XYZ file of C-alpha atoms in Angstrom:
69
model
C 0.005 0.039 0.048
C 1.267 3.451 -0.853
C 0.517 6.422 1.400
C 1.829 9.871 1.834
C 3.509 10.727 5.104
C 4.370 14.377 5.773
C 4.490 15.015 2.044
C 6.716 12.024 1.159
C 5.366 8.831 -0.424
C 5.863 5.685 1.577
C 5.061 2.084 0.851
C 4.056 0.165 3.868
C 3.503 -3.740 4.027
C 0.145 -3.937 5.334
C -2.803 -5.649 3.458
C -6.073 -3.720 3.177
C -7.667 -5.948 5.782
C -5.121 -5.082 8.519
C -4.298 -1.542 7.498
C -5.125 0.030 10.698
C -3.691 3.429 11.490
C -2.135 2.038 14.799
C -0.397 -0.699 12.942
C 0.877 1.677 10.318
C 2.315 4.069 12.869
C 3.877 1.224 14.772
C 5.357 -0.090 11.456
C 6.896 3.303 10.748
C 8.464 3.430 14.285
C 6.219 6.261 15.783
C 5.505 6.196 19.462
C 1.771 6.785 20.052
C 2.066 8.981 23.094
C 4.445 11.522 21.314
C 2.564 12.380 18.185
C -0.627 13.919 16.697
C -1.894 12.446 13.473
C -3.946 14.159 10.676
C -5.422 11.785 8.129
C -6.642 13.357 4.932
C -6.965 16.899 6.618
C -8.688 15.557 9.732
C -7.111 15.122 13.161
C -7.633 11.646 14.384
C -8.098 11.036 18.018
C -5.591 8.606 19.378
C -8.408 6.581 20.969
C -9.650 5.744 17.454
C -6.374 4.719 15.847
C -7.207 0.960 16.545
C -10.488 1.322 14.383
C -9.382 3.644 11.476
C -8.380 1.880 8.404
C -5.999 3.358 5.884
C -6.352 2.927 2.140
C -3.954 3.325 -0.738
C -3.278 7.017 -1.506
C -4.176 8.359 1.998
C -2.302 11.330 3.121
C -0.935 11.492 6.697
C 0.562 14.448 8.521
C 2.350 13.374 11.678
C 3.615 15.964 14.205
C 5.936 15.004 17.071
C 5.207 16.495 20.504
C 8.506 17.754 22.103
C 8.717 18.927 25.687
C 10.761 21.926 26.702
C 10.868 25.013 28.770
């Protein structure tokens, strides 16, 4: 499956049945408690990542949260 992540095309090895957002994020190495995810211009609540399925051509914007002072 090909998706766009932060403007860059990526191929991820998930079949359409198992193409959950949570699995894709894990596959790409993201830690769930440190990011905010926008899928096709909609921010997705992290509680729903286990239910949201990706499809070929989807566009993800992933922003990492960084602490500081």
